[in-house]
Short mmCIF file of C-alpha atoms and ligand atoms in Angstrom, two decimals:
data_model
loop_
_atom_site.label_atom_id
_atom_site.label_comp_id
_atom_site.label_asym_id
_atom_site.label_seq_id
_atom_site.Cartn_x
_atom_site.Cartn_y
_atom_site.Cartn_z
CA UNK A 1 24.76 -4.33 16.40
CA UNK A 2 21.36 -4.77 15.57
CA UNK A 3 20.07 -2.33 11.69
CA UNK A 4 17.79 0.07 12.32
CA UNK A 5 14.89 0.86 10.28
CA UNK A 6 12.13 3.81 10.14
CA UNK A 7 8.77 2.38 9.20
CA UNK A 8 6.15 5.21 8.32
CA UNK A 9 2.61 4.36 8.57
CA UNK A 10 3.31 1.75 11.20
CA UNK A 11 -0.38 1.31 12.01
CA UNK A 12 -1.58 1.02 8.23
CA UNK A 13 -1.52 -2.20 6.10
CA UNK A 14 2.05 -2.51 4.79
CA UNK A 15 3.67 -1.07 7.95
CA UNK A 16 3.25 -3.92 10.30
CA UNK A 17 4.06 -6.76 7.59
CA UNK A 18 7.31 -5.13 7.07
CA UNK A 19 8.00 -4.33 10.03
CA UNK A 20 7.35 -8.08 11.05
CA UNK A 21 10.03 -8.79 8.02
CA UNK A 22 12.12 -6.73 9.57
CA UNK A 23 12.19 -7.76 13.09
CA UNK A 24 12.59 -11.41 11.88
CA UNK A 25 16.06 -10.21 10.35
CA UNK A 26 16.94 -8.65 13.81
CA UNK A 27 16.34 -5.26 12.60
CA UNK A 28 15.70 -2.62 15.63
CA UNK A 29 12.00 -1.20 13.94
CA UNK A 30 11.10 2.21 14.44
CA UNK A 31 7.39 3.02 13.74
CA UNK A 32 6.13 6.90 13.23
CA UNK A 33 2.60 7.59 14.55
CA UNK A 34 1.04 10.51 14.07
CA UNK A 35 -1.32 12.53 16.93
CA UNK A 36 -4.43 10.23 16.89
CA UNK A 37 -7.70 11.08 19.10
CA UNK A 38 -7.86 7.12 19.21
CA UNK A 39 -5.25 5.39 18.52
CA UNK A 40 -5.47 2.11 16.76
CA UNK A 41 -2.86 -0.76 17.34
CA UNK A 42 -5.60 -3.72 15.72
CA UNK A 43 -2.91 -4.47 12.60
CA UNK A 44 0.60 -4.20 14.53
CA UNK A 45 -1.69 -6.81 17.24
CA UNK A 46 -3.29 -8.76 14.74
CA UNK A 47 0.26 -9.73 13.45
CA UNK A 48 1.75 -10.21 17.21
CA UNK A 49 4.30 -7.44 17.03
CA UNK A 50 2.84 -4.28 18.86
CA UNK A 51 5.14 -4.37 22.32
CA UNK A 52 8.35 -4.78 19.36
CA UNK A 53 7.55 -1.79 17.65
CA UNK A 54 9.77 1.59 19.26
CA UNK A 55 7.23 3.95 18.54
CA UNK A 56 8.12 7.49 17.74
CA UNK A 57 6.24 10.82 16.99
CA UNK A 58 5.63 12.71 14.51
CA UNK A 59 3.32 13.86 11.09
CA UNK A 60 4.61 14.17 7.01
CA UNK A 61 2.78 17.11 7.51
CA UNK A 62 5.18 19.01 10.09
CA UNK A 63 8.92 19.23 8.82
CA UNK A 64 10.19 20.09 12.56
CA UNK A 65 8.86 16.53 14.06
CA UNK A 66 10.15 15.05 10.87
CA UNK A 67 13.68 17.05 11.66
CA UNK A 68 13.60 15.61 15.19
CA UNK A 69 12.73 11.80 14.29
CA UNK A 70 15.80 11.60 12.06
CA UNK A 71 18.20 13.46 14.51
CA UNK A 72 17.53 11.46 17.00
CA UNK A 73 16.78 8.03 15.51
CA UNK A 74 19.35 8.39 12.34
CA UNK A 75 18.03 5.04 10.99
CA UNK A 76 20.30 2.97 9.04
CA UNK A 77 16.60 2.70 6.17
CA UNK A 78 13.79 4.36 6.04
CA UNK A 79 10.97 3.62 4.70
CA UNK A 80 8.10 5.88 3.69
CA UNK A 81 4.74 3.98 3.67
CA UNK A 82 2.98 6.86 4.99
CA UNK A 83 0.31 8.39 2.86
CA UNK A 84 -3.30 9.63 2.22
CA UNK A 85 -3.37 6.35 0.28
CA UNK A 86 -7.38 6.41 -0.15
CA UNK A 87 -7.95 7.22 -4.08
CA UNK A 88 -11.56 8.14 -4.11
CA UNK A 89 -10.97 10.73 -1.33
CA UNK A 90 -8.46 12.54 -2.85
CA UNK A 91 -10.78 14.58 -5.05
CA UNK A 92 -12.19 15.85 -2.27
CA UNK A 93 -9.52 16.46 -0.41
CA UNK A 94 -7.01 17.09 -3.07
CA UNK A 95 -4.89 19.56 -0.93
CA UNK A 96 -3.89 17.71 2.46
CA UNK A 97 -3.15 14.75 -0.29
CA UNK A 98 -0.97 16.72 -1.53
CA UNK A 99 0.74 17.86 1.67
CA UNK A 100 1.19 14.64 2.79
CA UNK A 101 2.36 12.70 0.06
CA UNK A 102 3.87 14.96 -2.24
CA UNK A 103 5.18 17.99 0.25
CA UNK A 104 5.54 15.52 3.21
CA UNK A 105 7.98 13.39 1.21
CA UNK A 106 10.40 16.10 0.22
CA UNK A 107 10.43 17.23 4.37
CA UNK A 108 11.31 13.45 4.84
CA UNK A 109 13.62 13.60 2.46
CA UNK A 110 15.44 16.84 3.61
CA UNK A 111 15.44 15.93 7.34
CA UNK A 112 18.03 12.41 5.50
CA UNK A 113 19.73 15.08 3.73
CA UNK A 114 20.59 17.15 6.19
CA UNK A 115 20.71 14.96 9.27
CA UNK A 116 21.39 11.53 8.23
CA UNK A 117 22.39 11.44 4.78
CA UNK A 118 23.80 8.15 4.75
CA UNK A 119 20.12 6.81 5.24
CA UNK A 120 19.03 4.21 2.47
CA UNK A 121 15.69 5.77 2.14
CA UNK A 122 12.37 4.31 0.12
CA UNK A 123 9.68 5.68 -1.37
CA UNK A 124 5.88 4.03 -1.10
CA UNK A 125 5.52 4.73 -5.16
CA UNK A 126 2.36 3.33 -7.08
CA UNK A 127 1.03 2.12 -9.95
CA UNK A 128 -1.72 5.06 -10.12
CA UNK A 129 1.20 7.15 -11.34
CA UNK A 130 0.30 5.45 -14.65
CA UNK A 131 -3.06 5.80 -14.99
CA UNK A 132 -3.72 5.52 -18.37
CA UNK A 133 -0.02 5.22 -19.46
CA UNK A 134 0.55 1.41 -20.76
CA UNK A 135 2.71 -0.11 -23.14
CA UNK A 136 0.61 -3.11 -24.95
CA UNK A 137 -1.61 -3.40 -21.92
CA UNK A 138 1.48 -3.38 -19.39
CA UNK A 139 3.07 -1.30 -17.52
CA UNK A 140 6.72 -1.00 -16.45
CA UNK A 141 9.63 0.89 -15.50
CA UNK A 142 9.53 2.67 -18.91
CA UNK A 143 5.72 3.22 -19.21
CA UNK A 144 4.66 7.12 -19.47
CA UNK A 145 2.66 8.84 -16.21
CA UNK A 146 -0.66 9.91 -16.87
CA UNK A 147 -2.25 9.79 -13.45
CA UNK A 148 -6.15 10.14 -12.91
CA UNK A 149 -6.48 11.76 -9.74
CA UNK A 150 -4.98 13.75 -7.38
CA UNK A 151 -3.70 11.38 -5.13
CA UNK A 152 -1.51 9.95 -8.50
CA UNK A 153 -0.49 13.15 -9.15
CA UNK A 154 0.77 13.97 -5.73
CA UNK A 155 2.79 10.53 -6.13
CA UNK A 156 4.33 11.70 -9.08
CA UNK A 157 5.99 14.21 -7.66
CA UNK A 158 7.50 12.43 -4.47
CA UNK A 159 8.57 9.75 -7.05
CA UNK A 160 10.95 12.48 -9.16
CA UNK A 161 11.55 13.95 -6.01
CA UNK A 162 13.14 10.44 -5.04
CA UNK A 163 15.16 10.19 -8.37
CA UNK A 164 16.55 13.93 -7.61
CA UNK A 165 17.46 13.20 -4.06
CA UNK A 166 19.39 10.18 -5.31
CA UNK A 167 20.48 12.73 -8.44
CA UNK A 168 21.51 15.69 -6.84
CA UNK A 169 22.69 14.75 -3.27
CA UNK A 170 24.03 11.21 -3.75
CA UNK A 171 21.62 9.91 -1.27
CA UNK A 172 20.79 6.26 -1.39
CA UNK A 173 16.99 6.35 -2.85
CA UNK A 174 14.54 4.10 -4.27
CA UNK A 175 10.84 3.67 -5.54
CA UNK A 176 9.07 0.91 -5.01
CA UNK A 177 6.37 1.10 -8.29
CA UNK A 178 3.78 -1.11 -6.34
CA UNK A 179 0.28 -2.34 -7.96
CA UNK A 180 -2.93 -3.22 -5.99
CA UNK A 181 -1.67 -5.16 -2.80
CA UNK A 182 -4.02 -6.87 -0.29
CA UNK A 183 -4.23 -8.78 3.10
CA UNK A 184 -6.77 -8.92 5.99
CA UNK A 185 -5.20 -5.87 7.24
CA UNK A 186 -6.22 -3.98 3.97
CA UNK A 187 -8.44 -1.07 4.92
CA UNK A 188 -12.30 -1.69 4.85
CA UNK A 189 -12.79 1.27 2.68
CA UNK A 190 -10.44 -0.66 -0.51
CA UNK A 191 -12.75 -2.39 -3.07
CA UNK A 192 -11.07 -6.13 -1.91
CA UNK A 193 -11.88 -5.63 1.53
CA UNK A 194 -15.32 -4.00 1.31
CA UNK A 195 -16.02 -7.21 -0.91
CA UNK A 196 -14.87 -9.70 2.00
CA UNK A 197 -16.08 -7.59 4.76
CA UNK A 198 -19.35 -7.69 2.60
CA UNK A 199 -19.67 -11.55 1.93
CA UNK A 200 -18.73 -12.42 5.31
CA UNK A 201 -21.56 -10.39 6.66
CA UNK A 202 -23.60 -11.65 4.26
CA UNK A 203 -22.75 -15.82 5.52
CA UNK A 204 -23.39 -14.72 8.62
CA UNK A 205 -26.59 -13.16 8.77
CA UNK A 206 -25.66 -9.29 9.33
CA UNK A 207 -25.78 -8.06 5.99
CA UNK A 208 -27.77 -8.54 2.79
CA UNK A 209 -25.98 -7.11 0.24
CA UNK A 210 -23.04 -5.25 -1.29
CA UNK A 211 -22.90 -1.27 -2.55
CA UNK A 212 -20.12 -1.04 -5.34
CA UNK A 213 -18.72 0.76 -7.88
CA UNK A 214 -17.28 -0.23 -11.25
CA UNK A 215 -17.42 -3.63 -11.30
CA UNK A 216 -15.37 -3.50 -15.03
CA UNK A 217 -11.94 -1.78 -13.45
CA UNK A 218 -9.05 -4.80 -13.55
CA UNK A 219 -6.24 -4.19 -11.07
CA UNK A 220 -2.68 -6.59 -10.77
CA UNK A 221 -3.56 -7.63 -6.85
CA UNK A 222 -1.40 -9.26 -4.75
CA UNK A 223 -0.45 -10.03 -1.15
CA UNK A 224 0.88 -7.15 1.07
CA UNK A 225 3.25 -9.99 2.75
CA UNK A 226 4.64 -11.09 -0.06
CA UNK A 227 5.41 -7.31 -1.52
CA UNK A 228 6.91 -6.16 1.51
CA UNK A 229 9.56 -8.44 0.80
CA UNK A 230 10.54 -6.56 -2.81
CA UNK A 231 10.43 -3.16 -0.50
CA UNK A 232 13.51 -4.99 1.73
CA UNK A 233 14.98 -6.36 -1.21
CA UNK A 234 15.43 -2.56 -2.36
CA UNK A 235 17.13 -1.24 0.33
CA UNK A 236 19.57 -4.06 0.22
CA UNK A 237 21.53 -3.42 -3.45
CA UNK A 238 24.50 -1.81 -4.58
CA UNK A 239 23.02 0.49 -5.73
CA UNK A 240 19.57 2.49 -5.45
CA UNK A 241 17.35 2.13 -8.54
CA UNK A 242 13.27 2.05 -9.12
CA UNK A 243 11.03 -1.10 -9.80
CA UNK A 244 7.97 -2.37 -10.69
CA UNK A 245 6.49 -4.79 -8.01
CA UNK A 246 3.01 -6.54 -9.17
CA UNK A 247 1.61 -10.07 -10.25
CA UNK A 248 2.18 -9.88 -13.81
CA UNK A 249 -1.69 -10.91 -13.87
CA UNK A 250 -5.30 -8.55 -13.66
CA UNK A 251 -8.17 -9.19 -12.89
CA UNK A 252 -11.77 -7.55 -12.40
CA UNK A 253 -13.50 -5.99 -9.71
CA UNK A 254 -16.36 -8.66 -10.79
CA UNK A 255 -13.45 -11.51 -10.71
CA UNK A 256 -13.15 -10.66 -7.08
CA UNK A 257 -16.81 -10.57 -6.22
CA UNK A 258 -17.32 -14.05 -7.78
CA UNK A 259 -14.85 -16.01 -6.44
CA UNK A 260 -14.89 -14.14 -2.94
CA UNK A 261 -18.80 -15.32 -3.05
CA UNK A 262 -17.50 -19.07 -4.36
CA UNK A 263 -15.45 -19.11 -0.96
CA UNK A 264 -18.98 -19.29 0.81
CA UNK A 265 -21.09 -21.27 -1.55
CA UNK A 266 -22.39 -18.89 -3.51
CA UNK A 267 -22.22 -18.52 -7.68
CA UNK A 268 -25.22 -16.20 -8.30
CA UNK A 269 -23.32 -13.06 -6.80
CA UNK A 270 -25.72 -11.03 -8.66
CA UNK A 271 -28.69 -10.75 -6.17
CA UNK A 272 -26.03 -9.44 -3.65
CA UNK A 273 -24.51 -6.73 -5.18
CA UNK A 274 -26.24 -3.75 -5.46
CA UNK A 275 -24.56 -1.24 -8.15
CA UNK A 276 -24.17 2.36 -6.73
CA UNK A 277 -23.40 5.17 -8.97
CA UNK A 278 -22.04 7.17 -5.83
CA UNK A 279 -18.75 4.81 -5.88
CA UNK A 280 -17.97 6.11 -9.34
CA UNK A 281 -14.80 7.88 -9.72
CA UNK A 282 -14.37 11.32 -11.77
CA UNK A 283 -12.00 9.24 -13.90
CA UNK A 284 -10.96 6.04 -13.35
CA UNK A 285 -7.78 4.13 -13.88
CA UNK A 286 -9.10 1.06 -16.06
CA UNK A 287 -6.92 -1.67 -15.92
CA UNK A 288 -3.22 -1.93 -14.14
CA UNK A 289 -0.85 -4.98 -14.83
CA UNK A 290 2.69 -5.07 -14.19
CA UNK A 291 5.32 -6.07 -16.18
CA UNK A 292 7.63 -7.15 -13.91
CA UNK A 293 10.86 -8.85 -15.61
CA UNK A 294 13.18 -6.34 -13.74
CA UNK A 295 12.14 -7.39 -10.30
CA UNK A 296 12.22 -10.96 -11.01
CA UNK A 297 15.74 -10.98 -12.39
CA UNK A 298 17.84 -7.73 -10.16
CA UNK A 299 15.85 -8.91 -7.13
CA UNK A 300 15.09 -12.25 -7.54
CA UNK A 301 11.72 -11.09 -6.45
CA UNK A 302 8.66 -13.31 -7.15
CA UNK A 303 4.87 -12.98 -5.45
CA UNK A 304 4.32 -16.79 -3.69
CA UNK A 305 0.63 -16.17 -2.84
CA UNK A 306 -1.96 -16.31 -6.03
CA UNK A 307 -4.95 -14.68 -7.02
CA UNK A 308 -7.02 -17.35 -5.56
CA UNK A 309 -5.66 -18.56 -2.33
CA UNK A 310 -5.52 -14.01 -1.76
CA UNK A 311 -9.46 -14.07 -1.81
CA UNK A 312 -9.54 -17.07 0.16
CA UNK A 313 -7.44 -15.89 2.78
CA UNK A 314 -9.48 -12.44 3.26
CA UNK A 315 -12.58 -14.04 3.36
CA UNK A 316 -11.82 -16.73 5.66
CA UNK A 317 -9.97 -13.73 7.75
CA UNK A 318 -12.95 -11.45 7.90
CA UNK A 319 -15.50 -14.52 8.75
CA UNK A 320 -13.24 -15.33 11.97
CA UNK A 321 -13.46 -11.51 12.86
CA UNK A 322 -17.39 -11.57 11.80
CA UNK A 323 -17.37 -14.76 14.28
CA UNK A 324 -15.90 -12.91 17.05
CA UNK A 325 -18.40 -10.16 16.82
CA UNK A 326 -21.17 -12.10 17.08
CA UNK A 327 -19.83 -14.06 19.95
CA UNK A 328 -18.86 -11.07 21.89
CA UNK A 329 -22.25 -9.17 21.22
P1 NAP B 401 -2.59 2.60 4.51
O1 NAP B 401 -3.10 1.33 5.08
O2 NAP B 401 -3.55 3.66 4.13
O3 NAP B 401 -1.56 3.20 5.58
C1 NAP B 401 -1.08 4.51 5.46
C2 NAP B 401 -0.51 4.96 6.78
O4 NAP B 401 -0.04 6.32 6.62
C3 NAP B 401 -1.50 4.98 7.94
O5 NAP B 401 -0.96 4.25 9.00
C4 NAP B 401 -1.63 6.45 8.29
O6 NAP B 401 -1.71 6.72 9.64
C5 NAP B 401 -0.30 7.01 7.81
N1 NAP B 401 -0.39 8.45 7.59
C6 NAP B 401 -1.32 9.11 6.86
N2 NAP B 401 -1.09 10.44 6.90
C7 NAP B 401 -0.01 10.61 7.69
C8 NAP B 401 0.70 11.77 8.13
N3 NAP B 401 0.33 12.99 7.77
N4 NAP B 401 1.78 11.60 8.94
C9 NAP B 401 2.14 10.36 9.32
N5 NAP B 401 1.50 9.22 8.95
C10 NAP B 401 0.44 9.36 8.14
O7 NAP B 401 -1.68 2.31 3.24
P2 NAP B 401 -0.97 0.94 2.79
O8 NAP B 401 -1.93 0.16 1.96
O9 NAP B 401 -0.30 0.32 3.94
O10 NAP B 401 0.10 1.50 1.76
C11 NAP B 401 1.38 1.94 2.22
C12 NAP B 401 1.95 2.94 1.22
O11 NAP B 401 2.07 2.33 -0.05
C13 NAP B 401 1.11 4.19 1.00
O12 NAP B 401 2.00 5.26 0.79
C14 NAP B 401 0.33 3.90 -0.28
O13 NAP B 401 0.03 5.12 -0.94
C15 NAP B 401 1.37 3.09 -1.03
N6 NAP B 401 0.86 2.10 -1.98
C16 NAP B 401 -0.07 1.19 -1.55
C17 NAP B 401 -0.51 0.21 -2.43
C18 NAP B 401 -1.51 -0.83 -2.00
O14 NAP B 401 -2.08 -1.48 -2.88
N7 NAP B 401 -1.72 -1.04 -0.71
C19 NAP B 401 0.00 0.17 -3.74
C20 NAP B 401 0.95 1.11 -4.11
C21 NAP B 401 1.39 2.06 -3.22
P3 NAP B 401 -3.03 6.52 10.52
O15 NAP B 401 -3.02 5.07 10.82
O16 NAP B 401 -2.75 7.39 11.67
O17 NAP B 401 -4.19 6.94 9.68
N1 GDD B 402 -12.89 1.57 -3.07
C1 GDD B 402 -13.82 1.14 -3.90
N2 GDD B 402 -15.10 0.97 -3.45
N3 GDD B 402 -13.47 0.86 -5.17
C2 GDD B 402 -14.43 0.37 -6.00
C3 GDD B 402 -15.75 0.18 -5.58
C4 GDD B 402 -16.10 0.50 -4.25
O1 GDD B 402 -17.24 0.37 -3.80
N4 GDD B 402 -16.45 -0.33 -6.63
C5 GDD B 402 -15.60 -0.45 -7.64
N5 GDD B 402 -14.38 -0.01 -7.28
C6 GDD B 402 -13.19 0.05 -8.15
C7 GDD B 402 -12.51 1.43 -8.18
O2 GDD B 402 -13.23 2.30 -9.06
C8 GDD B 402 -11.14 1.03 -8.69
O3 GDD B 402 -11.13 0.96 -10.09
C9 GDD B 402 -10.92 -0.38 -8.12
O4 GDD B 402 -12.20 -0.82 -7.65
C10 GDD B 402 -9.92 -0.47 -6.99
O5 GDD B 402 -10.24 0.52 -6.02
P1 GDD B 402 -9.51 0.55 -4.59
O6 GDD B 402 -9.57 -0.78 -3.95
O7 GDD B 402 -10.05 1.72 -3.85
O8 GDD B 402 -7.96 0.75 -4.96
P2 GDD B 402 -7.24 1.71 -6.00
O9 GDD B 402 -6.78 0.86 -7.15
O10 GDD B 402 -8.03 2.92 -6.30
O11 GDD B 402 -5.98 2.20 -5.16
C11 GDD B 402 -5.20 1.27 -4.39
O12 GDD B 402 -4.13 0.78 -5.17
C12 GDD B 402 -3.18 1.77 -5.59
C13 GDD B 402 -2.14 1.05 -6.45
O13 GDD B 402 -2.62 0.90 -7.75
C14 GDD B 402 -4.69 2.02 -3.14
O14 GDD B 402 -4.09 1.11 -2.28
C15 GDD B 402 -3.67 3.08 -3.53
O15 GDD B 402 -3.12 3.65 -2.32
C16 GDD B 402 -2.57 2.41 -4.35
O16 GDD B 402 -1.59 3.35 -4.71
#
């Protein structure tokens, strides 16, 4: 009998390469999606898995669907990649944040209890739990919270929520501590892919320049492919426990302008990039590296895709899509 397996935010970045992890190990792959004026399949097709995916409804945001999905599905693992996962928005917008990824988990987490408690379950946890909580310039497993906005916060508590569910109940849970990960699927919004998105425009013709931020933040970035392996690798222990999943290396915002302008030819970046206040956050998280000895040894885990060949592959990604664009228009 084939496993089954509950992806959340199916149609988001991580969602469709695990679930293309998972179908590759014969896994039966569930995939919530919410109500959607327009839906959009362009990740799950991008990747060649959309008529795989059994796709089921329902919202963090309403415990009854939640109650109904795990009734009827009782997954063998869940997996809760759903979130408002946009940082910069969630000032703004600080309380349906919170529903979702604080409140939303502990609905998820009660509809397991209650209906299918022998459900290995995991949680999408982040590095912005930290903030500005490091330990020599790393952080780990150990490293004290101090999260710098409210989508951090609202992470915090689904990650203790996790640890009690696991605490009080017995239930099989585990957080995933994940730094910056990337792909061509990444949302355009994220600083990698606005960068990419930018200086393929900018080869092409249709743009002629970039609007960002901070260019001084350093983030631990690696590839959503590879990570989505560590989230399997989880669910498939003994026993449940929490880990840090990163590079072990940071880099700058400014890092990953240059080289993503190197991939087209170009080393004065600097008449490109415009710097906009507006992209400022009302505090920022600095600079995020993992230390990541407990994944490498429990898990055996390793990232196989480095800092270099990650910018290479989103530009050369987002020129084929630029490519198409033009050739369709
Ligand atoms: P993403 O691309 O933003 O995808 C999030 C998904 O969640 C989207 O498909 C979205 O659905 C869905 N969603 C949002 N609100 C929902 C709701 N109320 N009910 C049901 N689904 C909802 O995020 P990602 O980069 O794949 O990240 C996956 C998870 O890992 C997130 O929880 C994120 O916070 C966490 N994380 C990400 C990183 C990273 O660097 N990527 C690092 C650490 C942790 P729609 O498609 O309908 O909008
Ligand atoms: N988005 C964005 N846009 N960020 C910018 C810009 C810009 O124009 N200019 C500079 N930055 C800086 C931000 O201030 C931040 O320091 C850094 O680039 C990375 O921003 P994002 O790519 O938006 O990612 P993030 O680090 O805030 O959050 C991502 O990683 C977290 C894990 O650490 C998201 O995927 C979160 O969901 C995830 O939990």
């Amino acid at each position: 009998m084939a496993k089954t397996a509950l992806i959340t935010g199916i149609l988001g970045q991580d969602g469709p390469y695990l679930a293309k992890l998972l179908l590759e190990k014969g896994y039966k792959v569930y995939g919530l999606i919410r109500r959607y004026s327009s839906p959009h399949y362009e990740n799950l097709q991008f990747l060649g898995i959309m008529d795989k995916i059994n796709f089921v409804d329902g919202d963090l945001t309403d415990d009854a669907s939640l109650l109904n999905v795990i009734k009827t599905v009782r997954p063998e693992e869940v997996y809760n990649l759903a979130a408002q996962s946009f940082v910069a928005a969630s000032w703004e917008q600080a309380k349906i944040t919170t529903e979702i990824n604080a409140l939303g988990v502990l609905s998820l987490l009660n509809a397991i209890k209650y209906f299918s408690p022998t459900s290995k379950f995991y949680q999408a946890s982040t590095s912005e739990m930290f903030g500005l909580g490091n330990d020599n310039g790393y952080q780990d497993e150990n490293t004290m919270f101090h999260p710098r906005s409210p989508y951090g916060i609202s992470k915090v508590y689904a990650y203790w929520m996790t640890v009690n569910f696991r605490e009080s109940y017995g239930i099989y849970t585990s957080n995933g501590i994940l730094f910056n990960h990337e792909s061509p699927l990444r949302g355009i919004q994220f600083v990698t892919r606005k960068i990419t998105d930018g200086v393929a425009k900018i080869k092409l013709g249709m743009a002629k320049n970039i609007s960002l931020g901070n260019l001084a933040a350093k983030r631990d970035w690696g590839f959503a492919g590879d990570y989505v392996e560590a989230m399997y690798l989880m669910l498939q222990q003994k026993d449940p426990d929490d880990y840090v999943v990163g590079t072990g290396e940071f880099h700058s915002v400014q890092d990953f302008v240059a080289l993503a302008f190197k991939q087209i030819g170009v080393s004065d970046w600097k008449q490109y990039v415009i710097i906009d206040p507006r992209y400022n956050r009302p505090a920022e998280v600095p600079h995020l590296r993992a230390r990541t000895t407990k994944v490498n040894t429990k898990l055996g885990w390793k990232p196989k895709v480095t800092f270099e060949e990650l910018v290479s592959m989103m530009v050369t990604a987002d020129i084929k899509r630029q490519e198409m664009v033009l050739k369709n228009s």
